[in-house]
PDB file of C-alpha atoms in Angstrom:
ATOM      1  CA  MET A  12       0.289   0.099  -0.149  1.00  0.00           C
ATOM      2  CA  PHE A  13       3.043   2.318   0.922  1.00  0.00           C
ATOM      3  CA  LEU A  14       4.514   1.469  -2.113  1.00  0.00           C
ATOM      4  CA  LEU A  15       1.003   2.358  -4.417  1.00  0.00           C
ATOM      5  CA  ILE A  16       0.918   5.929  -2.348  1.00  0.00           C
ATOM      6  CA  ALA A  17       4.558   6.353  -3.307  1.00  0.00           C
ATOM      7  CA  VAL A  18       4.419   5.501  -7.165  1.00  0.00           C
ATOM      8  CA  TRP A  19       1.022   7.429  -7.597  1.00  0.00           C
ATOM      9  CA  ALA A  20       2.594  10.484  -5.531  1.00  0.00           C
ATOM     10  CA  PHE A  21       5.871  10.644  -7.757  1.00  0.00           C
ATOM     11  CA  CYS A  22       3.549  10.753 -11.023  1.00  0.00           C
ATOM     12  CA  ILE A  23       1.805  13.962  -9.390  1.00  0.00           C
ATOM     13  CA  ASN A  24       5.067  15.171  -9.269  1.00  0.00           C
ATOM     14  CA  ILE A  25       5.844  14.822 -12.627  1.00  0.00           C
ATOM     15  CA  SER A  26       2.808  15.835 -14.390  1.00  0.00           C
ATOM     16  CA  GLN A  27       3.236  19.169 -12.136  1.00  0.00           C
ATOM     17  CA  GLY A  28       7.089  19.790 -13.396  1.00  0.00           C
ATOM     18  CA  ILE A  29       5.596  19.124 -17.041  1.00  0.00           C
ATOM     19  CA  ASN A  30       2.703  21.769 -16.694  1.00  0.00           C
ATOM     20  CA  GLU A  31       5.250  24.097 -14.951  1.00  0.00           C
ATOM     21  CA  ALA A  32       7.775  23.441 -17.709  1.00  0.00           C
ATOM     22  CA  GLU A  33       5.253  24.155 -20.483  1.00  0.00           C
ATOM     23  CA  ILE A  34       3.651  27.697 -18.887  1.00  0.00           C
ATOM     24  CA  LEU A  35       7.599  29.058 -18.262  1.00  0.00           C
ATOM     25  CA  LYS A  36       7.916  27.983 -22.317  1.00  0.00           C
ATOM     26  CA  ARG A  37       4.751  30.197 -22.256  1.00  0.00           C
ATOM     27  CA  PHE A  38       5.504  33.179 -20.751  1.00  0.00           C
ATOM     28  CA  GLU A  39       9.243  33.412 -22.146  1.00  0.00           C
ATOM     29  CA  GLY A  40       7.081  33.741 -25.869  1.00  0.00           C
ATOM     30  CA  MET A  41       4.895  36.224 -24.803  1.00  0.00           C
ATOM     31  CA  GLU A  42       8.083  38.130 -23.403  1.00  0.00           C
ATOM     32  CA  ASN A  43      10.324  37.725 -26.572  1.00  0.00           C
ATOM     33  CA  ARG A  44       7.045  38.896 -28.561  1.00  0.00           C
ATOM     34  CA  GLU A  45       6.456  41.785 -26.269  1.00  0.00           C
ATOM     35  CA  MET A  46       9.901  42.878 -26.589  1.00  0.00           C
ATOM     36  CA  ASP A  47       9.569  42.495 -30.732  1.00  0.00           C
ATOM     37  CA  LEU A  48       6.753  44.302 -30.894  1.00  0.00           C
ATOM     38  CA  ARG A  49       8.334  47.512 -28.518  1.00  0.00           C
ATOM     39  CA  ARG A  50      11.689  46.996 -30.982  1.00  0.00           C
ATOM     40  CA  GLN A  51       8.737  47.463 -33.826  1.00  0.00           C
ATOM     41  CA  LEU A  52       7.475  51.091 -31.987  1.00  0.00           C
ATOM     42  CA  GLN A  53      10.650  52.495 -31.279  1.00  0.00           C
ATOM     43  CA  THR A  54      11.595  51.399 -35.317  1.00  0.00           C
ATOM     44  CA  GLN A  55       8.366  53.618 -36.624  1.00  0.00           C
ATOM     45  CA  ALA A  56       8.405  56.180 -33.899  1.00  0.00           C
ATOM     46  CA  LYS A  57      12.070  57.095 -35.746  1.00  0.00           C
ATOM     47  CA  GLU A  58      10.850  57.010 -39.027  1.00  0.00           C
ATOM     48  CA  MET A  59       7.971  59.212 -38.132  1.00  0.00           C
ATOM     49  CA  GLU A  60      10.542  61.803 -36.690  1.00  0.00           C
ATOM     50  CA  ASN A  61      12.420  61.447 -40.331  1.00  0.00           C
ATOM     51  CA  MET A  62       9.159  62.162 -42.165  1.00  0.00           C
ATOM     52  CA  ARG A  63       8.296  64.781 -40.081  1.00  0.00           C
ATOM     53  CA  ALA A  64      11.908  66.733 -40.906  1.00  0.00           C
ATOM     54  CA  THR A  65      11.281  65.846 -44.526  1.00  0.00           C
ATOM     55  CA  VAL A  66       8.145  67.886 -44.393  1.00  0.00           C
ATOM     56  CA  ALA A  67       9.817  71.057 -42.754  1.00  0.00           C
ATOM     57  CA  ASP A  68      12.325  70.980 -45.268  1.00  0.00           C
ATOM     58  CA  GLN A  69       9.412  70.573 -48.188  1.00  0.00           C
ATOM     59  CA  GLN A  70       7.522  73.288 -46.401  1.00  0.00           C
ATOM     60  CA  GLU A  71      10.329  75.782 -46.513  1.00  0.00           C
ATOM     61  CA  LYS A  72      10.536  75.081 -50.386  1.00  0.00           C
ATOM     62  CA  ILE A  73       7.326  75.371 -51.134  1.00  0.00           C
ATOM     63  CA  ILE A  74       7.178  78.670 -49.633  1.00  0.00           C
ATOM     64  CA  LYS A  75      10.125  79.771 -51.316  1.00  0.00           C
ATOM     65  CA  LEU A  76       8.116  79.015 -54.990  1.00  0.00           C
ATOM     66  CA  GLU A  77       4.956  80.370 -53.859  1.00  0.00           C
ATOM     67  CA  LEU A  78       6.584  83.743 -52.833  1.00  0.00           C
ATOM     68  CA  ALA A  79       8.502  83.491 -56.216  1.00  0.00           C
ATOM     69  CA  CYS A  80       5.856  82.588 -58.269  1.00  0.00           C
ATOM     70  CA  LEU A  81       4.193  85.801 -56.806  1.00  0.00           C
ATOM     71  CA  ALA A  82       6.926  88.124 -57.207  1.00  0.00           C
ATOM     72  CA  LYS A  83       6.703  87.121 -61.118  1.00  0.00           C
ATOM     73  CA  ASP A  84       3.177  88.321 -61.307  1.00  0.00           C
ATOM     74  CA  PHE A  85       4.161  91.730 -59.667  1.00  0.00           C
ATOM     75  CA  GLN A  86       6.864  92.055 -62.874  1.00  0.00           C
ATOM     76  CA  THR A  87      10.067  91.341 -60.464  1.00  0.00           C
ATOM     77  CA  SER A  88      12.593  88.646 -61.117  1.00  0.00           C
ATOM     78  CA  ILE A  89      15.933  87.961 -59.850  1.00  0.00           C
ATOM     79  CA  ILE A  90      18.821  88.694 -62.384  1.00  0.00           C
ATOM     80  CA  ASP A  91      21.941  90.096 -62.782  1.00  0.00           C
ATOM     81  CA  ASP A  92      23.419  93.295 -64.869  1.00  0.00           C
ATOM     82  CA  ARG A  93      23.307  90.930 -67.396  1.00  0.00           C
ATOM     83  CA  GLY A  94      19.378  89.953 -67.462  1.00  0.00           C
ATOM     84  CA  GLN A  95      20.815  86.418 -66.524  1.00  0.00           C
ATOM     85  CA  TYR A  96      19.559  84.635 -63.340  1.00  0.00           C
ATOM     86  CA  ASP A  97      21.261  85.009 -60.121  1.00  0.00           C
ATOM     87  CA  PRO A  98      21.639  81.688 -58.485  1.00  0.00           C
ATOM     88  CA  THR A  99      23.856  83.310 -55.357  1.00  0.00           C
ATOM     89  CA  VAL A 100      20.494  85.352 -54.471  1.00  0.00           C
ATOM     90  CA  ASP A 101      18.006  84.444 -51.978  1.00  0.00           C
ATOM     91  CA  GLU A 102      14.973  84.193 -53.542  1.00  0.00           C
ATOM     92  CA  SER A 103      12.721  84.117 -50.211  1.00  0.00           C
ATOM     93  CA  ASN A 104      14.494  87.497 -48.722  1.00  0.00           C
ATOM     94  CA  PHE A 105      14.674  89.131 -52.413  1.00  0.00           C
ATOM     95  CA  VAL A 106      10.270  88.077 -52.925  1.00  0.00           C
ATOM     96  CA  LYS A 107       9.905  89.861 -49.516  1.00  0.00           C
ATOM     97  CA  GLN A 108      11.361  93.117 -49.875  1.00  0.00           C
ATOM     98  CA  VAL A 109       9.146  93.346 -53.298  1.00  0.00           C
ATOM     99  CA  LEU A 110       6.026  92.049 -52.079  1.00  0.00           C
ATOM    100  CA  PRO A 111       3.945  93.631 -49.566  1.00  0.00           C
ATOM    101  CA  ASP A 112       4.050  92.224 -45.887  1.00  0.00           C
ATOM    102  CA  GLU A 113       0.198  91.185 -45.736  1.00  0.00           C
ATOM    103  CA  MET A 114       0.751  88.879 -48.693  1.00  0.00           C
ATOM    104  CA  VAL A 115       4.276  86.983 -47.523  1.00  0.00           C
ATOM    105  CA  LYS A 116       2.438  86.929 -44.249  1.00  0.00           C
ATOM    106  CA  SER A 117      -0.467  85.064 -46.223  1.00  0.00           C
ATOM    107  CA  ILE A 118       1.558  82.588 -48.041  1.00  0.00           C
ATOM    108  CA  GLU A 119       3.476  81.312 -45.116  1.00  0.00           C
ATOM    109  CA  HIS A 120       0.314  80.912 -43.094  1.00  0.00           C
ATOM    110  CA  ARG A 121      -0.955  79.117 -45.783  1.00  0.00           C
ATOM    111  CA  SER A 122       1.871  76.924 -46.201  1.00  0.00           C
ATOM    112  CA  GLN A 123       2.290  75.883 -42.347  1.00  0.00           C
ATOM    113  CA  LYS A 124      -1.458  74.732 -42.497  1.00  0.00           C
ATOM    114  CA  ARG A 125      -1.010  72.464 -45.379  1.00  0.00           C
ATOM    115  CA  PHE A 126       1.680  70.625 -43.030  1.00  0.00           C
ATOM    116  CA  VAL A 127       0.163  70.758 -39.120  1.00  0.00           C
ATOM    117  CA  PHE A 128       1.898  67.505 -37.539  1.00  0.00           C
ATOM    118  CA  SER A 129       0.312  68.017 -33.900  1.00  0.00           C
ATOM    119  CA  PRO A 130       2.204  65.963 -31.410  1.00  0.00           C
ATOM    120  CA  PRO A 131      -0.264  63.422 -29.033  1.00  0.00           C
ATOM    121  CA  GLU A 132      -1.339  64.747 -25.941  1.00  0.00           C
ATOM    122  CA  MET A 133      -1.010  61.494 -24.547  1.00  0.00           C
ATOM    123  CA  PRO A 134       0.769  58.261 -26.063  1.00  0.00           C
ATOM    124  CA  VAL A 135      -1.886  56.104 -27.459  1.00  0.00           C
ATOM    125  CA  ALA A 136      -0.879  52.917 -28.511  1.00  0.00           C
ATOM    126  CA  PHE A 137      -2.388  48.970 -28.286  1.00  0.00           C
ATOM    127  CA  SER A 138      -1.608  45.551 -28.756  1.00  0.00           C
ATOM    128  CA  ALA A 139      -4.407  42.972 -28.035  1.00  0.00           C
ATOM    129  CA  PHE A 140      -3.972  39.002 -29.282  1.00  0.00           C
ATOM    130  CA  LYS A 141      -6.710  36.043 -28.975  1.00  0.00           C
ATOM    131  CA  ASN A 142      -5.079  33.795 -26.308  1.00  0.00           C
ATOM    132  CA  ALA A 143      -8.103  32.161 -24.603  1.00  0.00           C
ATOM    133  CA  ASN A 144     -10.154  30.116 -26.070  1.00  0.00           C
ATOM    134  CA  LEU A 145     -13.266  32.181 -25.969  1.00  0.00           C
ATOM    135  CA  GLY A 146     -15.666  29.492 -28.290  1.00  0.00           C
ATOM    136  CA  SER A 147     -16.627  30.058 -32.129  1.00  0.00           C
ATOM    137  CA  VAL A 148     -17.752  33.420 -33.138  1.00  0.00           C
ATOM    138  CA  ASN A 149     -20.928  33.774 -35.054  1.00  0.00           C
ATOM    139  CA  ALA A 150     -21.729  36.334 -37.758  1.00  0.00           C
ATOM    140  CA  ASN A 151     -21.779  39.614 -36.907  1.00  0.00           C
ATOM    141  CA  GLN A 152     -20.297  39.065 -34.093  1.00  0.00           C
ATOM    142  CA  ASN A 153     -17.129  41.489 -32.685  1.00  0.00           C
ATOM    143  CA  ILE A 154     -13.771  38.906 -32.427  1.00  0.00           C
ATOM    144  CA  VAL A 155     -12.200  39.274 -29.372  1.00  0.00           C
ATOM    145  CA  PHE A 156      -8.669  39.731 -28.479  1.00  0.00           C
ATOM    146  CA  ASP A 157      -8.483  38.894 -24.931  1.00  0.00           C
ATOM    147  CA  SER A 158      -4.449  38.972 -24.229  1.00  0.00           C
ATOM    148  CA  ILE A 159      -3.306  42.619 -23.622  1.00  0.00           C
ATOM    149  CA  LEU A 160       0.188  43.301 -24.532  1.00  0.00           C
ATOM    150  CA  ILE A 161       0.332  46.982 -24.450  1.00  0.00           C
ATOM    151  CA  ASN A 162      -2.427  49.390 -23.608  1.00  0.00           C
ATOM    152  CA  GLU A 163      -1.018  52.928 -23.321  1.00  0.00           C
ATOM    153  CA  GLY A 164      -4.020  55.330 -23.445  1.00  0.00           C
ATOM    154  CA  ASN A 165      -6.011  52.713 -22.133  1.00  0.00           C
ATOM    155  CA  GLY A 166      -8.362  52.848 -25.341  1.00  0.00           C
ATOM    156  CA  TYR A 167      -8.541  49.242 -25.636  1.00  0.00           C
ATOM    157  CA  HIS A 168     -11.211  47.418 -24.181  1.00  0.00           C
ATOM    158  CA  SER A 169     -10.625  43.856 -24.129  1.00  0.00           C
ATOM    159  CA  ASN A 170     -14.232  42.624 -23.110  1.00  0.00           C
ATOM    160  CA  HIS A 171     -15.817  43.048 -26.382  1.00  0.00           C
ATOM    161  CA  GLY A 172     -12.451  43.470 -28.660  1.00  0.00           C
ATOM    162  CA  LEU A 173     -13.432  47.583 -28.912  1.00  0.00           C
ATOM    163  CA  PHE A 174     -10.550  50.059 -29.574  1.00  0.00           C
ATOM    164  CA  ILE A 175     -12.556  53.562 -28.703  1.00  0.00           C
ATOM    165  CA  ALA A 176     -10.225  56.702 -29.186  1.00  0.00           C
ATOM    166  CA  PRO A 177      -8.958  58.572 -26.341  1.00  0.00           C
ATOM    167  CA  GLN A 178      -7.950  61.291 -28.659  1.00  0.00           C
ATOM    168  CA  SER A 179      -9.029  62.477 -32.197  1.00  0.00           C
ATOM    169  CA  GLY A 180      -6.160  62.097 -34.627  1.00  0.00           C
ATOM    170  CA  ILE A 181      -4.279  59.877 -37.510  1.00  0.00           C
ATOM    171  CA  TYR A 182      -4.417  56.599 -36.338  1.00  0.00           C
ATOM    172  CA  PHE A 183      -2.531  53.011 -37.681  1.00  0.00           C
ATOM    173  CA  PHE A 184      -3.957  49.683 -37.186  1.00  0.00           C
ATOM    174  CA  THR A 185      -2.739  46.347 -38.281  1.00  0.00           C
ATOM    175  CA  ILE A 186      -5.061  42.821 -37.898  1.00  0.00           C
ATOM    176  CA  THR A 187      -3.654  39.419 -38.585  1.00  0.00           C
ATOM    177  CA  LEU A 188      -6.271  36.510 -37.953  1.00  0.00           C
ATOM    178  CA  LEU A 189      -5.235  32.875 -38.540  1.00  0.00           C
ATOM    179  CA  HIS A 190      -8.144  30.126 -39.406  1.00  0.00           C
ATOM    180  CA  PRO A 191      -7.852  26.996 -39.117  1.00  0.00           C
ATOM    181  CA  ASN A 192      -8.467  24.104 -41.108  1.00  0.00           C
ATOM    182  CA  GLN A 193     -12.625  23.892 -41.566  1.00  0.00           C
ATOM    183  CA  PRO A 194     -14.896  23.992 -44.196  1.00  0.00           C
ATOM    184  CA  THR A 195     -15.726  27.954 -44.615  1.00  0.00           C
ATOM    185  CA  PRO A 196     -13.954  30.588 -45.496  1.00  0.00           C
ATOM    186  CA  VAL A 197     -13.631  33.563 -43.418  1.00  0.00           C
ATOM    187  CA  HIS A 198     -15.156  37.180 -43.827  1.00  0.00           C
ATOM    188  CA  ALA A 199     -14.386  39.804 -41.333  1.00  0.00           C
ATOM    189  CA  GLU A 200     -14.955  43.423 -41.502  1.00  0.00           C
ATOM    190  CA  VAL A 201     -13.087  46.157 -39.648  1.00  0.00           C
ATOM    191  CA  ILE A 202     -15.602  49.076 -38.150  1.00  0.00           C
ATOM    192  CA  ARG A 203     -15.269  52.153 -37.597  1.00  0.00           C
ATOM    193  CA  ASN A 204     -18.384  53.719 -35.607  1.00  0.00           C
ATOM    194  CA  GLY A 205     -20.894  51.634 -38.023  1.00  0.00           C
ATOM    195  CA  THR A 206     -18.778  51.930 -41.034  1.00  0.00           C
ATOM    196  CA  VAL A 207     -16.728  49.060 -42.877  1.00  0.00           C
ATOM    197  CA  ILE A 208     -12.951  50.651 -43.549  1.00  0.00           C
ATOM    198  CA  ALA A 209     -11.529  47.346 -44.479  1.00  0.00           C
ATOM    199  CA  ARG A 210     -12.037  43.639 -44.540  1.00  0.00           C
ATOM    200  CA  LEU A 211     -10.240  40.427 -44.504  1.00  0.00           C
ATOM    201  CA  HIS A 212     -10.695  37.032 -46.037  1.00  0.00           C
ATOM    202  CA  SER A 213      -9.012  33.583 -45.688  1.00  0.00           C
ATOM    203  CA  GLU A 214     -10.030  30.286 -47.767  1.00  0.00           C
ATOM    204  CA  SER A 215     -11.995  27.439 -46.742  1.00  0.00           C
ATOM    205  CA  ASN A 216     -10.397  23.707 -45.641  1.00  0.00           C
ATOM    206  CA  GLN A 217      -6.408  25.300 -44.494  1.00  0.00           C
ATOM    207  CA  TYR A 218      -4.753  26.831 -42.264  1.00  0.00           C
ATOM    208  CA  GLU A 219      -4.252  30.456 -43.478  1.00  0.00           C
ATOM    209  CA  GLN A 220      -3.233  33.858 -42.097  1.00  0.00           C
ATOM    210  CA  THR A 221      -4.456  37.083 -43.198  1.00  0.00           C
ATOM    211  CA  SER A 222      -3.522  40.646 -42.304  1.00  0.00           C
ATOM    212  CA  GLN A 223      -4.887  44.023 -43.124  1.00  0.00           C
ATOM    213  CA  SER A 224      -3.192  47.283 -42.062  1.00  0.00           C
ATOM    214  CA  LEU A 225      -4.399  50.639 -42.329  1.00  0.00           C
ATOM    215  CA  ILE A 226      -4.664  54.367 -41.683  1.00  0.00           C
ATOM    216  CA  ALA A 227      -7.496  56.198 -40.560  1.00  0.00           C
ATOM    217  CA  ASN A 228      -8.800  59.380 -39.380  1.00  0.00           C
ATOM    218  CA  VAL A 229     -10.664  58.642 -35.993  1.00  0.00           C
ATOM    219  CA  ASN A 230     -12.428  61.329 -33.820  1.00  0.00           C
ATOM    220  CA  THR A 231     -12.488  61.105 -29.711  1.00  0.00           C
ATOM    221  CA  GLY A 232     -14.872  57.987 -28.401  1.00  0.00           C
ATOM    222  CA  GLU A 233     -15.388  56.788 -31.980  1.00  0.00           C
ATOM    223  CA  GLU A 234     -15.014  52.847 -32.026  1.00  0.00           C
ATOM    224  CA  ILE A 235     -12.547  50.854 -34.057  1.00  0.00           C
ATOM    225  CA  TYR A 236     -13.467  46.768 -33.602  1.00  0.00           C
ATOM    226  CA  VAL A 237     -13.395  43.910 -36.092  1.00  0.00           C
ATOM    227  CA  VAL A 238     -16.510  42.024 -36.996  1.00  0.00           C
ATOM    228  CA  ASN A 239     -17.030  37.972 -38.174  1.00  0.00           C
ATOM    229  CA  ARG A 240     -19.040  38.144 -41.114  1.00  0.00           C
ATOM    230  CA  ASP A 241     -21.040  35.935 -43.329  1.00  0.00           C
ATOM    231  CA  TYR A 242     -20.699  32.351 -41.823  1.00  0.00           C
ATOM    232  CA  ALA A 243     -21.513  30.898 -38.102  1.00  0.00           C
ATOM    233  CA  ASN A 244     -19.786  29.287 -35.515  1.00  0.00           C
ATOM    234  CA  GLU A 245     -16.272  30.535 -37.241  1.00  0.00           C
ATOM    235  CA  VAL A 246     -12.724  29.528 -35.046  1.00  0.00           C
ATOM    236  CA  TYR A 247      -9.717  31.522 -34.687  1.00  0.00           C
ATOM    237  CA  THR A 248      -6.798  30.041 -33.723  1.00  0.00           C
ATOM    238  CA  THR A 249      -5.949  30.691 -30.062  1.00  0.00           C
ATOM    239  CA  GLY A 250      -2.418  30.703 -28.464  1.00  0.00           C
ATOM    240  CA  LEU A 251      -1.975  34.429 -29.679  1.00  0.00           C
ATOM    241  CA  TYR A 252      -1.441  33.800 -33.454  1.00  0.00           C
ATOM    242  CA  SER A 253      -4.539  36.082 -34.057  1.00  0.00           C
ATOM    243  CA  SER A 254      -3.895  40.202 -33.295  1.00  0.00           C
ATOM    244  CA  PHE A 255      -5.489  43.739 -33.271  1.00  0.00           C
ATOM    245  CA  SER A 256      -2.880  46.693 -32.843  1.00  0.00           C
ATOM    246  CA  GLY A 257      -2.783  50.068 -33.239  1.00  0.00           C
ATOM    247  CA  PHE A 258      -1.505  53.580 -32.627  1.00  0.00           C
ATOM    248  CA  LEU A 259      -1.777  57.446 -32.738  1.00  0.00           C
ATOM    249  CA  ILE A 260       0.420  58.641 -35.330  1.00  0.00           C
ATOM    250  CA  TRP A 261      -0.407  62.875 -35.080  1.00  0.00           C
ATOM    251  CA  ALA A 262      -3.522  64.324 -33.391  1.00  0.00           C
ATOM    252  CA  SER A 263      -5.661  66.780 -35.266  1.00  0.00           C
TER     253      SER A 263
END
């Protein structure tokens, strides 16, 4: 009897050890994915800074061109004593001398309005994955991404799979869905306040991962979410294979 109890206890310890090892392995995988996402966000932030610098340079060039065009309307030109164009002259300063001050200010103001990049009042970024087995999804039902990796600004609500914009601006969104081997295809839609702004599709009878990325102007309080369409009892693979992410590029 004592021997049977000892064997039983030994088997339980082995089973617990296997479960703990598997759990640790999954946690390590989640940490690696989090690090990858943070690196991607840092890279995107650097690209945005480079874009702002390029736009500022283009803005300055446009101001000079518009001033030069107006100067021609006033029958002025930048020429030397021989009647030739002089490339050493600063066109913008020269034109400002021959045009009325109010006209110069109007041109500069209009050009600056064309390239307004307002930094976000608050950082807004979220990334959520489908991890728990929440059962099949019916037609016209939200796809819920239950496992939150990051939720700066608290705009994403995992209970319903909703992102509610905490700030107006231009947003980037990306969605990935893994569809297992089942007889119906996947038809999913990205919704902004009841209006379809993007669609996703996967073929039937095979494992297939589909994705969609988009940039949208979203106002404070508007909702962005992903809906399953057309087919009932759809299954979306768990285990962090399906995701919904987004971030605020600049405020408006």
